[in-house]
Amino acid sequence: MTQNNDTILEQLKKNLAEIQHLEHAAALLDWDQQVNMPAGGADARALQLATLQKMAHELFIADSTGDLLEKLNESDYPEDSLDACLIRVVREDWNKDRKIPSELVEELASTTSRAQEVWARARTDNDFQLFQPWLEKILELNQRQADLLGWEEHIYDALLDLYEPHMKSNQVSVIFNELREGLVPLVQEIAARRDAVDGSFLERDFDVSRQWDFGMQALTAIGFDLERGRQDKSTHPFTTNFSRNDVRVTTRVHADNMKSALFSTLHEGGHGLYEQNVGSELEGTPLGTGTSLGIHESQSRLWENLIGRSRAFWEHYYPQLQQLFPADLQGVNVDQFYRAINLVEPSLIRVEADEVTYNLHVFLRFDLERELLSGQLAVADLPQAWNDRMEQYLGIRPHNHTDGVLQDVHWSAGLMGYFPTYALGNLLSVQFYHQAQLALPDLEEQILRGEFSPLREWLTENIYRHGRKFYPQELVKRVTGGDISAKPFLEYARIKFGAIYGF
Ligand code: ZN
């Protein structure tokens, strides 16, 4: 390594930091759109976002970036060092991004920013036809993008790679098929014992400000640092960040569904913990964020489900919850509460689904997206296809589009190829947690005491601090010694829900 190489690398890092400033400014505008912005701001915001994203894209794909990369060689730096990983990751990003012309980035940004407003109206009014032309446009832009990125076996692979680098849809199909084969009999066994769990008391009138306070307490307890982050309310809970020291999570609070705020807070808190604990040395570089959406989701689901829906967690927290809601939880003991928050029931809405049926919602979207992208399914026929598939997978049929095809924001935001990462995250949450249990033999006692630092530190050491240094499948191998698999999740679900439902 020469002095010259160091200067070139420094120049590259400086350019990348400036690009990131634009991206984070765009992310802040997007956060504001979802948290604060009045509806009237939509058109202006769409243009502002499009300009910033186009500028960031143009700066990144510029020949000057390529010239710097050409002079650098990752093998000149120690293996797994920040610099070696940075050069490798940025080279791959650059090769991918420069296939996409700036005009397409701009068109995607402005179309999706406006489409989200249209989708929100369509969803409220149960009017798929209002959204249909926008979805057709977004599908066409995504197809164009996929063809420009290039793909071999299935057009879906080009888009999936944007969210889960190096994962192919055929791999996903194999994993999902195994998962489906295990889930179908499990769902049937539970359905046969439906009466074993009563969750109706969770729909009583739970004071919303007390729900918010309890959520904030839980968020702080798992280690979300409010000096370096904050929580707000939005229609759809999400997490974003403008630095590891400024991480934003959101939640929503419903009086008649106390699970919603509680679990979305823990879920987004899990995403937030990942971003807050990325290594400080990666700050300001493209490595300073989670490595893929699947790995990200493994963290949100770990904190939401493996911790937040565990018996040990509620042995500790239930007395406090009961004190906050003495009337609503009167006569409900911790066992009843634990069973109620783990009620399994086929339902229409993915984000409200239980741990067992959740993945079935993802299978449905994975099927439909592949058919849309390959041209087998027309957007006009999508609502019917959605309802049919819902009946096939979950045995229920939506009565309107609001609770059916219009329920998720993703397509209006241009996100196609994204949904599989939710189910992959579920599987990985169990695989990672199993490793944490091996490393921390008294983990359950710690959770019984409301003590989460050892787990968070283990996750930081093994996952969070690495940011994007390792590709997802490599990280999985490093942490678990194997590949992503449906088996541990199926085993976990069978034991947990077998105990709750008595089989
Ligand atoms: Zn999530």
XYZ file of C-alpha atoms and ligand atoms in Angstrom:
504
model
C 0.000 0.000 0.000
C 1.415 3.362 -0.967
C 0.940 6.904 0.232
C -0.757 7.468 -3.093
C -3.301 4.726 -2.406
C -4.143 6.332 0.916
C -4.797 9.674 -0.761
C -7.021 8.032 -3.361
C -8.958 6.149 -0.695
C -9.376 9.345 1.348
C -10.699 11.146 -1.724
C -13.163 8.311 -2.362
C -14.376 8.395 1.247
C -14.820 12.171 1.069
C -16.918 11.852 -2.118
C -18.984 9.053 -0.612
C -19.639 11.080 2.547
C -20.985 13.975 0.473
C -23.281 11.608 -1.438
C -24.506 10.259 1.866
C -25.319 13.778 3.058
C -27.715 14.106 0.109
C -29.213 10.662 0.762
C -29.746 11.398 4.419
C -31.313 14.771 3.615
C -33.718 12.886 1.311
C -34.410 10.369 4.083
C -35.233 13.241 6.453
C -37.681 14.691 3.912
C -39.259 11.249 3.620
C -39.492 10.885 7.421
C -41.106 14.320 7.581
C -43.580 13.349 4.847
C -44.726 10.374 6.894
C -44.701 12.022 10.332
C -45.462 15.728 9.968
C -46.201 16.919 6.457
C -49.674 18.276 5.658
C -51.284 16.581 2.647
C -50.864 19.787 0.639
C -47.108 19.366 0.685
C -47.171 16.194 -1.406
C -46.447 17.622 -4.858
C -43.617 19.883 -3.731
C -42.124 17.106 -1.608
C -42.162 14.698 -4.557
C -40.062 17.148 -6.585
C -37.661 17.853 -3.705
C -37.071 14.147 -3.124
C -36.609 13.455 -6.806
C -33.994 16.215 -7.120
C -31.972 15.061 -4.110
C -32.061 11.401 -5.128
C -31.094 12.227 -8.688
C -28.161 14.366 -7.489
C -26.921 11.608 -5.155
C -27.211 9.023 -7.918
C -25.402 11.202 -10.488
C -22.568 11.965 -8.096
C -22.143 8.296 -7.263
C -22.204 6.852 -10.797
C -19.878 9.581 -12.106
C -16.735 8.435 -13.916
C -14.714 10.112 -11.171
C -15.950 7.452 -8.698
C -14.995 4.742 -11.177
C -11.550 6.283 -11.725
C -10.833 6.217 -8.001
C -12.122 2.645 -7.665
C -9.987 1.501 -10.582
C -6.827 2.637 -8.782
C -7.760 0.799 -5.606
C -7.442 -2.891 -4.881
C -9.084 -4.458 -1.831
C -6.353 -7.084 -1.605
C -3.886 -4.299 -0.709
C -5.691 -3.986 2.628
C -5.974 -6.511 5.473
C -8.747 -9.040 4.947
C -12.074 -7.962 6.531
C -10.647 -4.531 7.318
C -12.952 -1.551 6.921
C -11.008 -0.380 3.865
C -10.995 -3.752 2.102
C -14.729 -4.198 2.710
C -15.470 -0.618 1.712
C -13.722 -0.945 -1.647
C -15.451 -4.266 -2.381
C -18.936 -3.052 -1.449
C -18.627 0.328 -3.171
C -17.280 -1.299 -6.346
C -20.305 -3.596 -6.463
C -22.741 -0.752 -5.700
C -21.138 1.380 -8.393
C -21.304 -1.348 -11.022
C -24.956 -1.906 -10.171
C -26.061 1.726 -9.865
C -24.450 2.970 -13.064
C -26.698 0.656 -15.048
C -29.609 2.864 -13.992
C -29.857 6.249 -15.757
C -30.510 9.256 -13.529
C -33.752 9.991 -15.380
C -35.141 6.647 -14.193
C -34.082 7.328 -10.593
C -35.786 10.714 -10.783
C -38.935 9.271 -12.389
C -39.151 6.487 -9.790
C -38.706 8.967 -6.931
C -41.297 11.471 -8.124
C -43.789 8.787 -9.221
C -43.629 6.860 -5.967
C -43.726 9.927 -3.754
C -47.027 10.966 -5.416
C -48.306 7.397 -5.696
C -48.092 7.020 -1.923
C -50.583 9.869 -1.492
C -52.891 8.336 -4.116
C -52.591 4.899 -2.508
C -53.481 6.347 0.918
C -56.664 7.860 -0.562
C -57.473 4.680 -2.511
C -57.040 2.635 0.644
C -59.294 4.901 2.698
C -61.953 4.912 -0.063
C -61.617 1.198 -0.936
C -60.979 2.293 -4.544
C -58.466 0.071 -6.335
C -59.166 1.695 -9.701
C -57.871 5.013 -8.397
C -54.527 3.376 -7.624
C -54.413 1.045 -10.645
C -52.781 3.408 -13.217
C -50.128 4.351 -10.640
C -49.364 0.731 -9.911
C -49.166 -0.019 -13.627
C -46.642 2.796 -14.002
C -44.626 1.616 -10.997
C -44.608 -1.956 -12.294
C -43.367 -0.758 -15.666
C -40.589 1.327 -14.040
C -39.564 -1.667 -11.943
C -39.494 -3.950 -14.979
C -37.356 -1.398 -16.798
C -35.046 -1.143 -13.816
C -34.744 -4.941 -13.530
C -33.907 -5.314 -17.217
C -31.242 -2.598 -16.949
C -29.724 -4.255 -13.866
C -29.762 -7.589 -15.689
C -30.944 -11.018 -14.595
C -30.514 -14.626 -15.628
C -33.203 -16.956 -14.315
C -36.029 -14.656 -13.272
C -36.656 -10.931 -13.594
C -37.433 -10.987 -9.856
C -33.791 -11.689 -9.038
C -32.674 -8.238 -10.197
C -35.021 -6.519 -7.730
C -34.605 -8.952 -4.835
C -30.871 -8.262 -5.045
C -31.511 -4.586 -4.171
C -32.861 -5.596 -0.744
C -31.202 -8.954 -0.123
C -27.877 -8.834 -1.972
C -26.833 -12.041 -3.742
C -30.069 -13.891 -2.869
C -31.921 -15.511 -5.800
C -35.665 -16.086 -6.024
C -35.101 -19.818 -6.627
C -33.284 -20.023 -3.276
C -36.189 -18.191 -1.675
C -38.662 -20.618 -3.285
C -36.832 -23.627 -1.853
C -36.797 -22.101 1.650
C -40.435 -20.999 1.396
C -41.577 -24.427 0.185
C -40.019 -26.088 3.203
C -41.518 -23.452 5.471
C -44.956 -23.881 3.893
C -44.860 -27.651 4.299
C -44.175 -27.239 8.001
C -46.631 -24.391 8.579
C -49.747 -25.833 6.952
C -50.151 -28.766 9.383
C -49.211 -26.493 12.301
C -51.932 -23.985 11.403
C -54.438 -26.871 11.100
C -53.518 -28.310 14.497
C -53.918 -24.890 16.091
C -57.241 -24.253 14.301
C -58.570 -27.519 15.762
C -57.860 -26.112 19.255
C -58.990 -22.570 18.556
C -60.831 -22.225 21.864
C -57.681 -22.792 23.912
C -56.780 -19.084 23.789
C -58.925 -16.024 24.414
C -57.506 -12.676 23.279
C -60.695 -10.623 23.388
C -59.687 -8.580 26.444
C -56.889 -6.980 24.404
C -59.586 -5.096 22.490
C -60.863 -3.257 25.571
C -60.397 0.496 25.727
C -56.694 0.937 26.578
C -55.766 4.551 27.263
C -53.585 5.671 24.337
C -51.247 7.947 26.266
C -50.516 5.180 28.781
C -49.861 2.813 25.887
C -47.403 5.337 24.483
C -45.672 5.670 27.878
C -45.343 1.923 28.296
C -43.930 1.643 24.761
C -41.332 4.320 25.532
C -40.392 2.466 28.706
C -39.958 -0.799 26.790
C -37.975 0.942 24.065
C -35.565 2.371 26.621
C -35.372 -0.934 28.480
C -34.132 -2.861 25.445
C -31.465 -0.197 25.039
C -32.739 2.227 22.406
C -30.781 5.388 23.157
C -33.032 8.456 23.225
C -30.002 10.744 23.151
C -29.331 9.310 19.688
C -32.851 8.665 18.486
C -36.515 9.427 18.943
C -39.949 7.899 18.507
C -42.906 9.555 16.790
C -46.302 8.489 15.471
C -47.082 7.656 11.845
C -49.762 5.768 9.916
C -47.307 2.954 9.253
C -44.561 2.236 11.748
C -41.087 2.467 10.235
C -37.444 3.170 11.095
C -35.043 5.492 9.345
C -31.725 7.082 10.231
C -29.535 9.984 9.212
C -26.546 8.821 11.254
C -25.952 6.102 13.848
C -26.463 8.973 16.282
C -29.842 10.009 14.898
C -32.161 7.042 14.459
C -35.918 7.601 14.109
C -38.558 5.000 14.904
C -42.319 5.437 14.640
C -45.335 3.618 15.993
C -49.129 3.855 15.947
C -51.451 3.626 18.923
C -55.010 2.240 18.864
C -57.202 2.198 21.975
C -59.011 -1.006 20.962
C -55.905 -2.944 19.852
C -53.204 -2.664 22.464
C -50.970 -5.196 20.689
C -50.459 -2.777 17.816
C -48.404 -0.082 19.567
C -46.710 -2.485 21.945
C -45.317 -4.816 19.299
C -44.675 -2.252 16.597
C -42.633 -0.290 19.148
C -40.524 -3.338 20.000
C -40.278 -4.207 16.309
C -39.058 -0.803 15.161
C -36.948 -0.628 18.318
C -35.130 -3.732 17.071
C -34.421 -2.027 13.749
C -33.318 1.021 15.705
C -30.910 -0.932 17.926
C -29.205 -2.331 14.837
C -28.620 1.143 13.362
C -27.545 2.735 16.654
C -24.963 0.015 17.221
C -23.279 -0.101 13.847
C -19.549 0.455 14.480
C -18.715 4.141 14.928
C -15.740 3.732 12.573
C -18.205 2.994 9.751
C -20.112 6.263 10.303
C -20.252 8.414 7.175
C -19.348 5.535 4.846
C -21.723 3.326 2.811
C -20.888 0.520 5.260
C -22.479 2.370 8.178
C -25.910 0.749 8.011
C -27.570 -2.672 8.236
C -26.371 -5.162 5.626
C -29.715 -6.236 4.164
C -33.410 -6.031 4.834
C -33.573 -9.702 5.785
C -30.885 -9.268 8.441
C -32.574 -6.055 9.560
C -35.892 -7.838 9.904
C -34.238 -10.616 11.884
C -33.441 -7.983 14.508
C -36.873 -6.356 14.607
C -38.516 -9.771 14.844
C -36.063 -10.988 17.465
C -36.953 -8.126 19.801
C -40.632 -8.181 18.901
C -41.246 -11.939 19.050
C -38.458 -13.876 20.719
C -38.227 -11.293 23.496
C -41.498 -9.316 23.396
C -43.780 -12.316 22.970
C -41.865 -14.519 25.394
C -43.077 -15.770 28.724
C -39.940 -14.538 30.503
C -40.373 -10.942 29.293
C -43.917 -10.782 30.677
C -43.048 -12.473 33.952
C -41.037 -9.302 34.487
C -43.223 -6.643 32.829
C -46.774 -7.843 33.323
C -47.174 -6.471 36.882
C -46.168 -3.021 35.583
C -48.571 -3.271 32.668
C -51.361 -4.323 34.982
C -50.687 -1.296 37.199
C -51.004 0.990 34.172
C -54.272 -0.609 33.029
C -55.924 -1.871 36.228
C -59.468 -1.879 34.812
C -58.663 -3.390 31.398
C -56.499 -6.149 32.814
C -58.530 -6.864 35.907
C -58.765 -10.617 36.474
C -56.281 -11.380 33.699
C -53.210 -13.238 34.943
C -49.810 -13.347 33.260
C -50.510 -16.755 31.759
C -53.717 -15.551 30.124
C -51.945 -12.438 28.897
C -49.044 -14.431 27.447
C -51.451 -16.729 25.629
C -53.552 -13.818 24.346
C -50.596 -11.991 22.780
C -49.663 -15.267 21.083
C -53.130 -16.033 19.742
C -52.879 -17.693 16.318
C -55.655 -16.878 13.902
C -55.710 -16.470 10.113
C -56.335 -12.757 9.530
C -56.408 -10.375 6.596
C -53.731 -7.875 7.619
C -50.067 -8.877 7.391
C -48.703 -6.435 9.953
C -51.209 -7.602 12.567
C -50.618 -11.308 11.884
C -49.352 -13.742 14.512
C -45.972 -15.454 14.280
C -47.351 -18.609 12.662
C -49.591 -17.218 9.921
C -47.408 -14.168 9.176
C -45.240 -15.997 6.684
C -48.278 -17.095 4.663
C -48.949 -13.416 3.932
C -45.432 -13.118 2.560
C -45.812 -16.184 0.307
C -48.867 -14.551 -1.256
C -47.015 -11.346 -2.122
C -43.953 -13.252 -3.370
C -46.160 -15.234 -5.795
C -48.077 -12.205 -7.038
C -45.009 -10.015 -7.504
C -43.251 -12.645 -9.560
C -46.332 -13.043 -11.745
C -46.719 -9.269 -12.160
C -43.081 -8.738 -13.056
C -42.928 -11.587 -15.538
C -46.138 -10.347 -17.195
C -48.224 -13.407 -16.278
C -50.589 -11.265 -14.212
C -52.055 -7.890 -15.215
C -52.463 -5.172 -12.581
C -56.185 -5.001 -13.429
C -56.553 -8.659 -12.376
C -54.546 -8.232 -9.196
C -57.395 -7.715 -6.686
C -59.079 -10.947 -7.774
C -55.765 -12.827 -7.723
C -55.046 -11.420 -4.258
C -58.389 -12.576 -2.863
C -58.090 -16.036 -4.441
C -54.583 -16.525 -3.066
C -55.655 -15.286 0.358
C -58.348 -17.923 0.407
C -55.886 -20.579 -0.730
C -53.204 -19.736 1.863
C -55.198 -18.484 4.832
C -58.708 -19.794 4.203
C -60.260 -16.328 4.401
C -61.348 -13.793 1.785
C -61.190 -9.988 2.108
C -64.514 -8.181 1.841
C -62.886 -5.043 0.469
C -59.638 -3.861 -1.141
C -58.675 -1.810 1.914
C -58.085 -5.014 3.895
C -56.888 -6.819 0.778
C -54.705 -5.695 -2.077
C -54.453 -2.070 -0.855
C -53.282 -2.827 2.691
C -49.520 -2.408 2.277
C -47.628 0.756 1.365
C -44.772 -1.055 -0.419
C -45.938 -1.110 -4.024
C -46.923 2.555 -3.945
C -43.410 3.271 -2.682
C -41.963 1.365 -5.657
C -40.781 -1.552 -3.531
C -41.086 -4.813 -5.445
C -38.905 -7.761 -4.507
C -38.893 -6.572 -0.897
C -41.524 -8.792 0.775
C -39.494 -12.043 0.969
C -37.087 -10.285 3.331
C -39.836 -10.275 5.993
C -40.086 -14.053 6.062
C -36.312 -14.488 5.746
C -36.003 -12.209 8.774
C -38.393 -14.404 10.761
C -36.303 -17.481 10.042
C -33.047 -15.704 10.838
C -34.368 -14.235 14.089
C -34.689 -17.779 15.442
C -31.304 -18.891 14.095
C -29.526 -15.896 15.634
C -31.377 -16.170 18.921
C -30.391 -19.802 19.176
C -26.732 -18.780 18.877
C -27.220 -16.103 21.545
C -28.718 -18.743 23.861
C -25.660 -20.943 23.373
C -23.338 -18.026 24.124
C -25.369 -16.734 27.085
C -26.508 -19.756 29.103
C -28.447 -17.619 31.601
C -30.171 -15.505 28.959
C -33.635 -16.491 30.130
C -32.879 -15.520 33.752
C -31.600 -12.160 32.492
C -34.842 -11.551 30.631
C -36.831 -12.573 33.706
C -34.969 -9.759 35.488
C -35.624 -7.290 32.632
C -31.948 -7.246 31.812
C -31.221 -6.940 28.100
C -27.667 -5.581 27.922
C -25.917 -8.961 27.583
C -28.142 -9.930 24.638
C -27.804 -6.512 23.009
C -24.044 -6.622 23.461
C -23.877 -10.106 21.942
C -25.913 -8.930 18.955
C -23.726 -5.839 18.642
C -20.553 -7.907 18.725
C -21.770 -10.490 16.215
C -24.134 -8.552 13.943
C -24.724 -4.832 14.536
C -21.193 -3.465 14.612
C -20.295 -4.966 11.220
C -22.769 -2.771 9.302
C -22.463 -3.698 5.639
C -18.940 -5.115 5.942
C -20.219 -8.626 5.203
C -22.900 -9.652 2.739
C -25.952 -11.164 4.435
C -25.298 -14.802 3.603
C -21.687 -14.448 4.735
C -22.796 -12.868 8.004
C -25.269 -15.713 8.571
C -22.465 -18.197 8.046
C -20.172 -16.352 10.457
C -22.807 -16.194 13.190
C -24.560 -19.555 12.816
C -21.944 -21.643 11.006
C -24.562 -22.493 8.360
C -27.082 -21.074 5.916
C -30.510 -19.585 6.312
C -32.978 -22.373 6.970
C -36.667 -22.918 7.746
C -36.011 -25.795 10.173
C -35.089 -23.871 13.355
C -38.117 -21.596 12.944
C -40.458 -24.561 12.449
C -39.020 -26.279 15.488
C -39.347 -23.145 17.595
C -42.947 -22.566 16.455
C -43.961 -26.175 17.072
C -42.580 -26.118 20.639
C -43.895 -22.670 21.563
C -47.376 -23.022 20.080
C -47.621 -26.689 21.002
C -47.275 -25.606 24.635
C -49.819 -22.811 24.255
C -52.397 -24.868 22.338
C -51.724 -28.169 24.048
C -50.379 -30.601 21.436
Zn -39.435 -4.445 10.088
